[in-house]
CSV table of C-alpha atoms and ligand atoms in Angstrom, one decimal:
chain,number,residue,atom,x,y,z
A,1,UNK,CA,-75.6,-85.4,116.7
A,2,UNK,CA,-78.5,-84.0,118.7
A,3,UNK,CA,-80.4,-86.6,120.8
A,4,UNK,CA,-84.2,-86.2,120.7
A,5,UNK,CA,-87.0,-88.2,122.2
A,6,UNK,CA,-89.9,-89.4,120.1
A,7,UNK,CA,-92.3,-87.0,121.9
A,8,UNK,CA,-90.3,-84.0,120.6
A,9,UNK,CA,-89.6,-85.5,117.2
A,10,UNK,CA,-93.4,-85.8,116.6
A,11,UNK,CA,-93.9,-82.1,117.0
A,12,UNK,CA,-94.2,-80.1,113.8
A,13,UNK,CA,-92.0,-77.3,115.0
A,14,UNK,CA,-89.1,-79.6,114.8
A,15,UNK,CA,-89.4,-80.3,111.1
A,16,UNK,CA,-86.0,-79.7,109.4
A,17,UNK,CA,-83.9,-80.7,112.5
A,18,UNK,CA,-81.3,-83.4,112.1
A,19,UNK,CA,-81.5,-85.6,115.2
A,20,UNK,CA,-80.7,-89.0,116.7
A,21,UNK,CA,-83.5,-91.2,118.0
A,22,UNK,CA,-83.1,-94.3,120.2
A,23,UNK,CA,-85.9,-96.7,120.9
A,24,UNK,CA,-87.6,-100.0,120.2
A,25,UNK,CA,-89.1,-101.2,116.9
A,26,UNK,CA,-92.9,-101.6,117.1
A,27,UNK,CA,-93.4,-102.6,113.5
A,28,UNK,CA,-91.7,-102.7,110.1
A,29,UNK,CA,-93.2,-102.6,106.7
A,30,UNK,CA,-91.2,-102.7,103.4
A,31,UNK,CA,-92.6,-100.6,100.6
A,32,UNK,CA,-91.9,-101.2,96.9
A,33,UNK,CA,-91.3,-97.4,96.6
A,34,UNK,CA,-87.7,-97.9,97.7
A,35,UNK,CA,-87.8,-97.8,101.5
A,36,UNK,CA,-89.1,-99.4,104.7
A,37,UNK,CA,-91.4,-97.8,107.3
A,38,UNK,CA,-90.3,-98.5,110.8
A,39,UNK,CA,-92.4,-97.5,113.8
A,40,UNK,CA,-90.3,-96.7,116.8
A,41,UNK,CA,-91.3,-96.0,120.3
A,42,UNK,CA,-89.0,-94.8,123.1
A,43,UNK,CA,-91.6,-94.6,125.9
A,44,UNK,CA,-91.7,-90.8,125.9
A,45,UNK,CA,-95.2,-90.8,124.6
A,46,UNK,CA,-97.9,-93.1,123.4
A,47,UNK,CA,-97.4,-92.3,119.7
A,48,UNK,CA,-94.6,-93.9,117.6
A,49,UNK,CA,-92.2,-92.1,115.3
A,50,UNK,CA,-92.3,-93.3,111.8
A,51,UNK,CA,-88.9,-93.8,110.3
A,52,UNK,CA,-88.4,-93.8,106.5
A,53,UNK,CA,-85.4,-96.0,105.9
A,54,UNK,CA,-84.3,-95.7,102.2
A,55,UNK,CA,-82.9,-98.7,100.3
A,56,UNK,CA,-79.6,-96.9,99.8
A,57,UNK,CA,-78.7,-97.1,103.5
A,58,UNK,CA,-75.5,-99.2,103.5
A,59,UNK,CA,-77.0,-101.8,105.8
A,60,UNK,CA,-80.5,-101.8,104.2
A,61,UNK,CA,-80.3,-105.4,102.9
A,62,UNK,CA,-78.4,-106.8,105.8
A,63,UNK,CA,-80.1,-105.1,108.8
A,64,UNK,CA,-83.0,-102.9,108.0
A,65,UNK,CA,-84.9,-105.5,106.0
A,66,UNK,CA,-84.7,-107.9,109.0
A,67,UNK,CA,-85.7,-105.6,111.8
A,68,UNK,CA,-88.1,-107.3,114.1
A,69,UNK,CA,-90.7,-106.1,116.6
A,70,UNK,CA,-88.9,-105.4,119.9
A,71,UNK,CA,-85.4,-104.7,118.4
A,72,UNK,CA,-83.5,-101.7,119.8
A,73,UNK,CA,-82.2,-99.2,117.3
A,74,UNK,CA,-80.4,-95.9,116.9
A,75,UNK,CA,-81.4,-93.7,114.0
A,76,UNK,CA,-79.9,-90.5,112.7
A,77,UNK,CA,-82.0,-88.6,110.3
A,78,UNK,CA,-83.9,-85.5,109.3
A,79,UNK,CA,-87.4,-84.7,110.6
A,80,UNK,CA,-89.8,-83.9,107.9
A,81,UNK,CA,-93.5,-83.1,107.7
A,82,UNK,CA,-95.5,-86.3,107.2
A,83,UNK,CA,-98.2,-86.8,104.6
A,84,UNK,CA,-99.7,-89.7,106.6
A,85,UNK,CA,-102.7,-89.4,108.9
A,86,UNK,CA,-102.3,-89.3,112.7
A,87,UNK,CA,-98.7,-87.9,112.7
A,88,UNK,CA,-97.3,-84.5,112.0
A,89,UNK,CA,-93.8,-85.7,111.3
A,90,UNK,CA,-91.6,-88.6,110.3
A,91,UNK,CA,-87.9,-89.2,110.3
A,92,UNK,CA,-85.9,-89.8,107.1
A,93,UNK,CA,-83.0,-92.1,108.2
A,94,UNK,CA,-79.5,-91.3,107.1
A,95,UNK,CA,-78.0,-94.0,109.4
A,96,UNK,CA,-79.6,-96.8,111.3
A,97,UNK,CA,-77.8,-99.0,113.8
A,98,UNK,CA,-79.2,-102.2,115.4
A,99,UNK,CA,-78.3,-102.5,119.0
A,100,UNK,CA,-80.1,-105.6,120.1
A,101,UNK,CA,-82.3,-107.9,118.0
A,102,UNK,CA,-85.5,-109.6,119.3
A,103,UNK,CA,-86.0,-113.0,117.8
A,104,UNK,CA,-89.6,-113.1,116.5
A,105,UNK,CA,-89.9,-116.8,117.3
A,106,UNK,CA,-89.2,-116.1,120.9
A,107,UNK,CA,-90.3,-112.5,121.7
A,108,UNK,CA,-93.7,-112.7,123.3
A,109,UNK,CA,-94.9,-109.2,122.3
A,110,UNK,CA,-95.9,-109.5,118.7
A,111,UNK,CA,-98.2,-106.9,117.1
A,112,UNK,CA,-101.5,-108.3,118.1
A,113,UNK,CA,-103.4,-107.3,121.2
A,114,UNK,CA,-102.6,-109.4,124.3
A,115,UNK,CA,-104.9,-110.0,127.2
A,116,UNK,CA,-104.1,-108.3,130.6
A,117,UNK,CA,-103.9,-111.8,132.1
A,118,UNK,CA,-101.2,-112.8,129.6
A,119,UNK,CA,-99.3,-109.6,130.1
A,120,UNK,CA,-99.2,-110.1,133.9
A,121,UNK,CA,-97.1,-113.2,133.2
A,122,UNK,CA,-94.5,-111.1,131.4
A,123,UNK,CA,-94.4,-108.1,133.8
A,124,UNK,CA,-90.9,-107.4,132.7
A,125,UNK,CA,-91.9,-106.8,129.1
A,126,UNK,CA,-95.4,-105.3,129.5
A,127,UNK,CA,-94.0,-101.8,130.0
A,128,UNK,CA,-93.3,-101.9,126.3
A,129,UNK,CA,-97.0,-102.1,125.4
A,130,UNK,CA,-99.2,-99.0,124.8
A,131,UNK,CA,-101.4,-99.7,127.8
A,132,UNK,CA,-98.6,-100.1,130.3
A,133,UNK,CA,-96.6,-97.2,128.8
A,134,UNK,CA,-99.7,-95.0,129.3
A,135,UNK,CA,-100.3,-96.3,132.9
A,136,UNK,CA,-96.7,-95.6,133.8
A,137,UNK,CA,-96.7,-92.1,132.5
A,138,UNK,CA,-100.0,-91.3,134.3
A,139,UNK,CA,-98.7,-92.9,137.5
A,140,UNK,CA,-95.7,-90.6,137.3
A,141,UNK,CA,-97.9,-87.6,136.6
A,142,UNK,CA,-100.1,-88.4,139.6
A,143,UNK,CA,-97.1,-88.8,141.9
A,144,UNK,CA,-95.8,-85.4,140.8
A,145,UNK,CA,-99.2,-83.7,141.3
A,146,UNK,CA,-99.4,-85.2,144.8
A,147,UNK,CA,-96.1,-83.5,145.7
A,148,UNK,CA,-97.0,-80.3,144.0
A,149,UNK,CA,-100.4,-80.0,145.5
A,150,UNK,CA,-99.1,-80.5,149.0
A,151,UNK,CA,-96.0,-78.3,148.6
A,152,UNK,CA,-98.2,-75.5,147.2
A,153,UNK,CA,-100.5,-75.8,150.1
A,154,UNK,CA,-97.9,-75.6,152.8
A,155,UNK,CA,-97.4,-79.3,153.7
A,156,UNK,CA,-94.1,-81.0,154.5
A,157,UNK,CA,-93.2,-84.4,153.1
A,158,UNK,CA,-92.4,-86.8,156.0
A,159,UNK,CA,-90.7,-90.1,155.5
A,160,UNK,CA,-92.3,-92.4,158.0
A,161,UNK,CA,-90.7,-95.8,158.8
A,162,UNK,CA,-91.4,-98.9,156.7
A,163,UNK,CA,-90.6,-101.2,159.7
A,164,UNK,CA,-92.7,-100.6,162.7
A,165,UNK,CA,-93.6,-102.2,166.0
A,166,UNK,CA,-97.1,-100.8,166.0
A,167,UNK,CA,-100.1,-102.1,164.2
A,168,UNK,CA,-102.0,-99.0,163.2
A,169,UNK,CA,-105.4,-100.6,162.5
A,170,UNK,CA,-105.3,-102.7,165.6
A,171,UNK,CA,-106.0,-105.8,163.6
A,172,UNK,CA,-104.1,-108.6,161.9
A,173,UNK,CA,-103.0,-108.4,158.2
A,174,UNK,CA,-99.4,-107.7,159.0
A,175,UNK,CA,-96.2,-108.9,157.4
A,176,UNK,CA,-93.7,-109.9,160.1
A,177,UNK,CA,-90.1,-108.6,159.8
A,178,UNK,CA,-87.6,-110.8,161.5
A,179,UNK,CA,-84.0,-112.1,161.3
A,180,UNK,CA,-84.8,-115.2,163.4
A,181,UNK,CA,-84.4,-118.6,161.8
A,182,UNK,CA,-87.9,-119.8,161.1
A,183,UNK,CA,-86.7,-123.4,161.3
A,184,UNK,CA,-85.1,-122.9,164.8
A,185,UNK,CA,-86.3,-119.8,166.5
A,186,UNK,CA,-85.2,-119.2,170.1
A,187,UNK,CA,-87.9,-120.2,172.5
A,188,UNK,CA,-88.8,-119.1,176.0
A,189,UNK,CA,-91.6,-120.9,177.8
A,190,UNK,CA,-92.5,-122.6,174.6
A,191,UNK,CA,-93.0,-119.3,172.7
A,192,UNK,CA,-90.8,-117.6,170.2
A,193,UNK,CA,-88.5,-115.3,172.1
A,194,UNK,CA,-88.6,-112.0,170.2
A,195,UNK,CA,-86.3,-110.4,172.7
A,196,UNK,CA,-83.6,-112.2,170.7
A,197,UNK,CA,-84.9,-110.8,167.4
A,198,UNK,CA,-83.1,-108.0,165.6
A,199,UNK,CA,-85.1,-105.2,167.2
A,200,UNK,CA,-85.7,-107.0,170.5
A,201,UNK,CA,-89.4,-107.3,169.9
A,202,UNK,CA,-91.8,-108.3,167.1
A,203,UNK,CA,-91.8,-105.9,164.1
A,204,UNK,CA,-93.8,-105.6,160.9
A,205,UNK,CA,-94.0,-103.9,157.6
A,206,UNK,CA,-96.0,-100.7,158.0
A,207,UNK,CA,-99.8,-100.7,157.2
A,208,UNK,CA,-99.9,-97.0,157.4
A,209,UNK,CA,-97.7,-94.0,158.3
A,210,UNK,CA,-100.5,-92.2,160.0
A,211,UNK,CA,-99.6,-92.4,163.6
A,212,UNK,CA,-96.1,-91.2,163.0
A,213,UNK,CA,-97.5,-88.5,160.6
A,214,UNK,CA,-99.7,-87.3,163.5
A,215,UNK,CA,-96.6,-86.6,165.6
A,216,UNK,CA,-95.2,-84.4,162.9
A,217,UNK,CA,-98.5,-82.7,162.2
A,218,UNK,CA,-98.6,-81.7,165.8
A,219,UNK,CA,-95.4,-79.8,165.3
A,220,UNK,CA,-95.3,-78.7,161.7
A,221,UNK,CA,-99.0,-78.2,161.1
A,222,UNK,CA,-99.5,-79.9,157.8
A,223,UNK,CA,-97.6,-82.9,156.7
A,224,UNK,CA,-98.0,-85.9,154.4
A,225,UNK,CA,-96.4,-89.3,153.9
A,226,UNK,CA,-96.3,-91.0,150.5
A,227,UNK,CA,-94.8,-94.5,150.4
A,228,UNK,CA,-95.3,-98.2,150.1
A,229,UNK,CA,-97.7,-99.8,152.5
A,230,UNK,CA,-98.1,-103.5,153.2
A,231,UNK,CA,-101.2,-105.6,154.1
A,232,UNK,CA,-101.2,-109.3,154.4
A,233,UNK,CA,-105.0,-109.5,154.2
A,234,UNK,CA,-105.8,-112.5,152.1
A,235,UNK,CA,-108.2,-110.6,149.8
A,236,UNK,CA,-107.8,-111.9,146.3
A,237,UNK,CA,-109.8,-109.1,144.8
A,238,UNK,CA,-109.3,-106.7,141.9
A,239,UNK,CA,-109.0,-103.8,144.4
A,240,UNK,CA,-106.4,-105.1,146.9
A,241,UNK,CA,-102.7,-105.5,146.7
A,242,UNK,CA,-100.4,-106.8,149.4
A,243,UNK,CA,-98.0,-104.0,148.6
A,244,UNK,CA,-99.5,-100.7,147.5
A,245,UNK,CA,-98.7,-97.0,147.7
A,246,UNK,CA,-100.6,-94.6,149.9
A,247,UNK,CA,-100.6,-90.9,150.4
A,248,UNK,CA,-101.5,-89.8,153.9
A,249,UNK,CA,-101.9,-86.1,154.7
A,250,UNK,CA,-102.3,-85.2,158.4
A,251,UNK,CA,-103.3,-81.7,159.5
A,252,UNK,CA,-103.3,-80.0,162.9
A,253,UNK,CA,-106.3,-77.8,163.6
A,254,UNK,CA,-108.4,-79.5,160.9
A,255,UNK,CA,-111.9,-80.8,161.8
A,256,UNK,CA,-113.8,-83.4,159.8
A,257,UNK,CA,-115.3,-80.9,157.3
A,258,UNK,CA,-111.9,-79.3,156.6
A,259,UNK,CA,-110.6,-82.9,156.0
A,260,UNK,CA,-113.4,-83.4,153.4
A,261,UNK,CA,-112.7,-80.1,151.7
A,262,UNK,CA,-109.0,-81.0,151.4
A,263,UNK,CA,-109.8,-84.6,150.1
A,264,UNK,CA,-112.1,-83.2,147.4
A,265,UNK,CA,-109.7,-80.4,146.3
A,266,UNK,CA,-106.8,-82.9,146.3
A,267,UNK,CA,-108.6,-85.5,144.1
A,268,UNK,CA,-109.8,-82.8,141.7
A,269,UNK,CA,-106.3,-81.4,141.4
A,270,UNK,CA,-104.9,-84.8,140.5
A,271,UNK,CA,-107.7,-85.3,138.0
A,272,UNK,CA,-107.3,-81.9,136.4
A,273,UNK,CA,-103.5,-82.4,136.0
A,274,UNK,CA,-103.9,-85.8,134.4
A,275,UNK,CA,-106.6,-84.7,132.0
A,276,UNK,CA,-104.4,-81.7,130.9
A,277,UNK,CA,-100.9,-83.2,131.0
A,278,UNK,CA,-101.7,-86.7,129.9
A,279,UNK,CA,-104.3,-86.0,127.2
A,280,UNK,CA,-102.9,-88.4,124.6
A,281,UNK,CA,-102.7,-91.3,127.1
A,282,UNK,CA,-106.2,-90.5,128.5
A,283,UNK,CA,-107.7,-90.5,125.0
A,284,UNK,CA,-106.1,-94.0,124.6
A,285,UNK,CA,-108.0,-95.3,127.7
A,286,UNK,CA,-111.2,-93.7,126.5
A,287,UNK,CA,-110.8,-95.4,123.1
A,288,UNK,CA,-109.5,-98.8,124.3
A,289,UNK,CA,-110.8,-99.3,127.8
A,290,UNK,CA,-113.9,-97.3,128.7
A,291,UNK,CA,-115.9,-95.2,126.3
A,292,UNK,CA,-117.4,-93.1,129.1
A,293,UNK,CA,-114.2,-92.4,130.8
A,294,UNK,CA,-113.5,-88.7,129.8
A,295,UNK,CA,-117.1,-87.7,130.2
A,296,UNK,CA,-117.3,-89.2,133.7
A,297,UNK,CA,-114.1,-87.6,134.8
A,298,UNK,CA,-115.0,-84.2,133.4
A,299,UNK,CA,-118.3,-84.5,135.4
A,300,UNK,CA,-116.5,-85.4,138.6
A,301,UNK,CA,-114.4,-82.3,138.1
A,302,UNK,CA,-117.4,-80.0,137.6
A,303,UNK,CA,-119.6,-81.3,140.5
A,304,UNK,CA,-119.2,-80.9,144.2
A,305,UNK,CA,-118.9,-84.3,146.0
A,306,UNK,CA,-122.0,-85.4,147.8
A,307,UNK,CA,-121.6,-85.7,151.5
A,308,UNK,CA,-124.0,-88.0,153.5
A,309,UNK,CA,-123.7,-89.7,156.9
A,310,UNK,CA,-123.2,-93.4,157.2
A,311,UNK,CA,-126.7,-93.6,158.7
A,312,UNK,CA,-128.3,-91.9,155.6
A,313,UNK,CA,-126.3,-94.3,153.4
A,314,UNK,CA,-127.8,-97.3,155.3
A,315,UNK,CA,-131.3,-95.9,154.7
A,316,UNK,CA,-130.6,-95.5,151.0
A,317,UNK,CA,-129.2,-99.0,150.7
A,318,UNK,CA,-132.1,-100.5,152.7
A,319,UNK,CA,-134.6,-98.8,150.4
A,320,UNK,CA,-132.7,-99.7,147.2
A,321,UNK,CA,-135.0,-102.6,146.6
A,322,UNK,CA,-132.4,-105.2,145.8
A,323,UNK,CA,-130.9,-108.3,147.3
A,324,UNK,CA,-127.4,-107.6,148.6
A,325,UNK,CA,-124.8,-110.3,148.9
A,326,UNK,CA,-123.9,-108.8,152.2
A,327,UNK,CA,-126.9,-107.7,154.2
A,328,UNK,CA,-127.3,-104.0,155.0
A,329,UNK,CA,-127.8,-103.0,158.7
A,330,UNK,CA,-126.7,-100.2,160.9
A,331,UNK,CA,-123.5,-101.2,162.6
A,332,UNK,CA,-122.2,-103.3,159.7
A,333,UNK,CA,-119.4,-102.2,157.5
A,334,UNK,CA,-120.2,-101.3,153.9
A,335,UNK,CA,-119.0,-103.7,151.2
A,336,UNK,CA,-117.8,-102.9,147.8
A,337,UNK,CA,-121.2,-103.6,146.3
A,338,UNK,CA,-122.8,-101.0,148.6
A,339,UNK,CA,-120.1,-98.4,147.9
A,340,UNK,CA,-120.4,-98.9,144.2
A,341,UNK,CA,-124.2,-98.7,144.2
A,342,UNK,CA,-124.0,-95.3,146.0
A,343,UNK,CA,-121.3,-93.8,143.8
A,344,UNK,CA,-122.3,-95.4,140.5
A,345,UNK,CA,-126.1,-95.7,140.5
A,346,UNK,CA,-127.6,-93.6,143.3
A,347,UNK,CA,-125.5,-90.5,143.2
A,348,UNK,CA,-123.7,-91.1,139.9
A,349,UNK,CA,-120.6,-89.4,141.2
A,350,UNK,CA,-118.2,-89.2,144.1
A,351,UNK,CA,-119.8,-89.4,147.6
A,352,UNK,CA,-118.2,-88.8,151.0
A,353,UNK,CA,-119.7,-90.9,153.8
A,354,UNK,CA,-119.0,-89.7,157.3
A,355,UNK,CA,-119.9,-90.5,161.0
A,356,UNK,CA,-119.5,-94.3,161.0
A,357,UNK,CA,-120.4,-96.6,163.9
A,358,UNK,CA,-117.6,-96.6,166.5
A,359,UNK,CA,-117.6,-100.4,166.7
A,360,UNK,CA,-116.3,-100.8,163.1
A,361,UNK,CA,-113.7,-98.1,163.1
A,362,UNK,CA,-110.2,-98.0,164.6
A,363,UNK,CA,-109.4,-96.6,168.0
A,364,UNK,CA,-107.9,-93.3,166.9
A,365,UNK,CA,-111.0,-91.8,165.3
A,366,UNK,CA,-112.7,-89.1,167.3
A,367,UNK,CA,-115.9,-90.2,169.1
A,368,UNK,CA,-118.9,-88.0,168.4
A,369,UNK,CA,-121.1,-86.6,171.1
A,370,UNK,CA,-123.7,-89.2,170.4
A,371,UNK,CA,-121.2,-91.8,171.7
A,372,UNK,CA,-122.2,-94.3,169.0
A,373,UNK,CA,-120.4,-92.8,166.0
A,374,UNK,CA,-116.9,-91.6,165.1
A,375,UNK,CA,-115.8,-88.8,162.8
A,376,UNK,CA,-114.7,-91.1,160.0
A,377,UNK,CA,-115.0,-90.3,156.3
A,378,UNK,CA,-114.6,-92.4,153.2
A,379,UNK,CA,-114.6,-91.1,149.7
A,380,UNK,CA,-116.3,-93.4,147.2
A,381,UNK,CA,-116.0,-92.9,143.5
A,382,UNK,CA,-117.7,-94.6,140.5
A,383,UNK,CA,-115.8,-97.6,139.1
A,384,UNK,CA,-113.8,-98.2,142.3
A,385,UNK,CA,-115.7,-97.7,145.5
A,386,UNK,CA,-113.6,-96.6,148.4
A,387,UNK,CA,-110.6,-94.5,147.2
A,388,UNK,CA,-109.9,-92.5,150.4
A,389,UNK,CA,-110.4,-93.4,154.1
A,390,UNK,CA,-109.9,-90.8,156.7
A,391,UNK,CA,-111.0,-89.3,160.0
A,392,UNK,CA,-110.7,-86.6,162.5
A,393,UNK,CA,-108.5,-88.0,165.2
A,394,UNK,CA,-109.4,-88.4,168.9
A,395,UNK,CA,-107.6,-85.5,170.6
A,396,UNK,CA,-108.7,-86.3,174.2
A,397,UNK,CA,-106.2,-88.4,176.0
A,398,UNK,CA,-108.7,-90.1,178.3
A,399,UNK,CA,-111.2,-91.0,175.6
A,400,UNK,CA,-108.3,-92.3,173.4
A,401,UNK,CA,-106.9,-94.5,176.1
A,402,UNK,CA,-110.4,-95.9,176.8
A,403,UNK,CA,-110.8,-96.7,173.1
A,404,UNK,CA,-107.5,-98.5,173.1
A,405,UNK,CA,-108.6,-100.7,176.0
A,406,UNK,CA,-112.0,-101.2,174.3
A,407,UNK,CA,-110.2,-102.6,171.3
A,408,UNK,CA,-107.7,-104.7,173.3
A,409,UNK,CA,-104.6,-102.7,172.4
A,410,UNK,CA,-101.4,-102.7,174.5
A,411,UNK,CA,-101.6,-99.1,175.9
A,412,UNK,CA,-98.0,-99.1,176.9
A,413,UNK,CA,-96.9,-99.7,173.3
A,414,UNK,CA,-98.8,-96.5,172.3
A,415,UNK,CA,-97.6,-94.4,175.2
A,416,UNK,CA,-95.9,-92.0,172.8
A,417,UNK,CA,-99.1,-91.6,170.8
A,418,UNK,CA,-101.0,-90.8,173.9
A,419,UNK,CA,-98.5,-88.2,174.8
A,420,UNK,CA,-99.4,-86.3,171.7
A,421,UNK,CA,-102.7,-85.7,173.5
A,422,UNK,CA,-101.1,-85.1,176.9
A,423,UNK,CA,-98.9,-82.2,175.7
A,424,UNK,CA,-100.4,-79.5,173.6
A,425,UNK,CA,-103.2,-81.5,172.1
A,426,UNK,CA,-105.1,-80.1,169.2
A,427,UNK,CA,-107.9,-81.2,167.0
A,428,UNK,CA,-106.4,-82.8,163.9
A,429,UNK,CA,-107.4,-84.9,160.9
A,430,UNK,CA,-106.1,-86.8,158.0
A,431,UNK,CA,-106.8,-89.4,155.4
A,432,UNK,CA,-105.2,-92.1,153.2
A,433,UNK,CA,-105.5,-92.2,149.4
A,434,UNK,CA,-104.5,-95.4,147.6
A,435,UNK,CA,-102.4,-94.5,144.6
A,436,UNK,CA,-103.4,-97.7,142.7
A,437,UNK,CA,-107.2,-97.2,143.4
A,438,UNK,CA,-106.7,-93.6,142.0
A,439,UNK,CA,-105.1,-95.0,138.9
A,440,UNK,CA,-108.1,-97.4,138.4
A,441,UNK,CA,-110.4,-94.4,138.7
A,442,UNK,CA,-108.4,-92.4,136.2
A,443,UNK,CA,-107.8,-95.0,133.6
A,444,UNK,CA,-110.9,-97.1,133.7
A,445,UNK,CA,-108.8,-100.3,134.1
A,446,UNK,CA,-110.6,-102.7,136.3
A,447,UNK,CA,-107.8,-104.8,137.9
A,448,UNK,CA,-105.4,-103.2,140.4
A,449,UNK,CA,-102.7,-105.6,139.3
A,450,UNK,CA,-102.5,-103.7,136.1
A,451,UNK,CA,-101.7,-100.2,137.5
A,452,UNK,CA,-98.5,-101.1,139.5
A,453,UNK,CA,-95.3,-102.3,137.8
A,454,UNK,CA,-94.7,-105.5,139.7
A,455,UNK,CA,-97.8,-106.4,141.7
A,456,UNK,CA,-97.7,-108.4,144.9
A,457,UNK,CA,-100.8,-110.4,145.9
A,458,UNK,CA,-101.5,-113.7,147.6
A,459,UNK,CA,-99.2,-116.3,145.9
A,460,UNK,CA,-97.4,-113.8,143.8
A,461,UNK,CA,-94.1,-112.0,144.4
A,462,UNK,CA,-92.5,-112.6,141.0
A,463,UNK,CA,-89.7,-110.3,139.7
B,501,ATP,P1,-110.9,-101.6,151.9
B,501,ATP,O1,-112.1,-101.5,152.8
B,501,ATP,O2,-111.3,-101.2,150.5
B,501,ATP,O3,-110.2,-102.9,152.0
B,501,ATP,P2,-109.6,-100.1,153.9
B,501,ATP,O4,-110.7,-99.5,154.5
B,501,ATP,O5,-108.9,-101.3,154.6
B,501,ATP,O6,-109.9,-100.5,152.4
B,501,ATP,P3,-107.9,-97.9,154.6
B,501,ATP,O7,-107.2,-98.5,155.7
B,501,ATP,O8,-108.9,-96.9,154.8
B,501,ATP,O9,-108.4,-99.1,153.6
B,501,ATP,O10,-106.7,-97.3,153.6
B,501,ATP,C1,-106.9,-96.1,152.9
B,501,ATP,C2,-106.9,-96.3,151.4
B,501,ATP,O11,-105.8,-97.1,151.0
B,501,ATP,C3,-108.1,-96.9,150.9
B,501,ATP,O12,-109.2,-96.0,150.8
B,501,ATP,C4,-107.6,-97.5,149.6
B,501,ATP,O13,-107.6,-96.4,148.6
B,501,ATP,C5,-106.2,-97.9,149.8
B,501,ATP,N1,-106.1,-99.3,150.1
B,501,ATP,C6,-106.4,-99.9,151.3
B,501,ATP,N2,-106.1,-101.2,151.2
B,501,ATP,C7,-105.6,-101.5,150.0
B,501,ATP,C8,-105.0,-102.6,149.4
B,501,ATP,N3,-105.0,-103.8,150.0
B,501,ATP,N4,-104.6,-102.5,148.1
B,501,ATP,C9,-104.6,-101.3,147.5
B,501,ATP,N5,-105.1,-100.1,148.0
B,501,ATP,C10,-105.6,-100.2,149.3
B,502,MN,MN1,-111.1,-97.4,154.8
């Protein structure tokens, strides 16, 4: 028997084929005309395959008539053209086997729509819903496009460490990695003695693969990392996770404008692929989540991203004539409300902000000639705010070392990073794109906990 997935069985060119389908029952309806209609989904696409199960199946009375939502089945049958609306084909069953039943008094996913909040409490079952099936397929497609885009543009994929001894941002928000017994850690002078820890010093989960990616960019030219990233910031927002996925390209010989060009081309490529390859899932989000979604995304694809300096942005915000929760002033970091105003209301499309005050940005960003600003760039998009953060990196060893001291970093711990500037230093740039923020942008969903399979955030590490 030829195995076929629902996505193929739904195509009209397969009418007449005799196939085996395996999946989970979404609904069953018994008709008086001598058969039952069973909607089956196997995750291969949003749409279900309608099974016509005739009463003359040997197990019709014993099994078919008692199939419940969520049960797993195997069906052998013939694909035929369907007279029903919304589907080209249906499957006439010749044999139907029940693999695992789902007790309707216990199975939480009944036919009705569930809230996202409820579905978060059953994260092991929510992939069986339309929304999470669609998110999952789009997440896969985006991941694939990321690799394709970089590969086609001459980048190498670098696996940077998950455990690190350096804190890329020079600030807290780190998860510690240790094998010491927290109840009885070895002490020396009243302090925990990390020389006795597994690595002989304090180590953490990575907040970014950038510094290590820079080492490889300064040898292979163009590289990227793509992996899980951890931040222990206690920000219980709809845009932050404690564990998220980040893509970080790093390019030798790239200045800030090249970095912006790449970020824009990259985002547009992901967008184009998803609109093309995930059309059915994207229509679902348009219909169920955000009626302006497709129009907004098409527009993003067509228009060049606006590019303005941080200082210009501050002027625009100061003139906006509204009361901000966080006051606007040159030298202060922009908050989500400011970013969204710029992208959603003022420019009504993606904006790249650049040249931020040096005091609010990490040590590795290149200091501009004005001495007050650094070559940072953030890409802001409607619906999300910041989706990309990047910069041209400081390539001058002396300036970099001074910036480290300025920010109170242990220069010796970053000796290797300084050496990248001491030997064959080149201008270089890179950025980080949050995968989950990208998925919010693409799907119109509003909570980041709904675009990753098993979200981790303060107080939550279930499953
Ligand atoms: P924000 O100001 O929004 O907290 P950030 O400036 O700390 O973000 P960066 O260090 O610039 O973030 O990280 C690069 C990208 O990674 C961000 O533009 C965003 O897309 C994503 N990102 C950062 N922090 C998180 C998080 N906690 N959860 C999910 N994505 C994140
Ligand atoms: Mn940022």
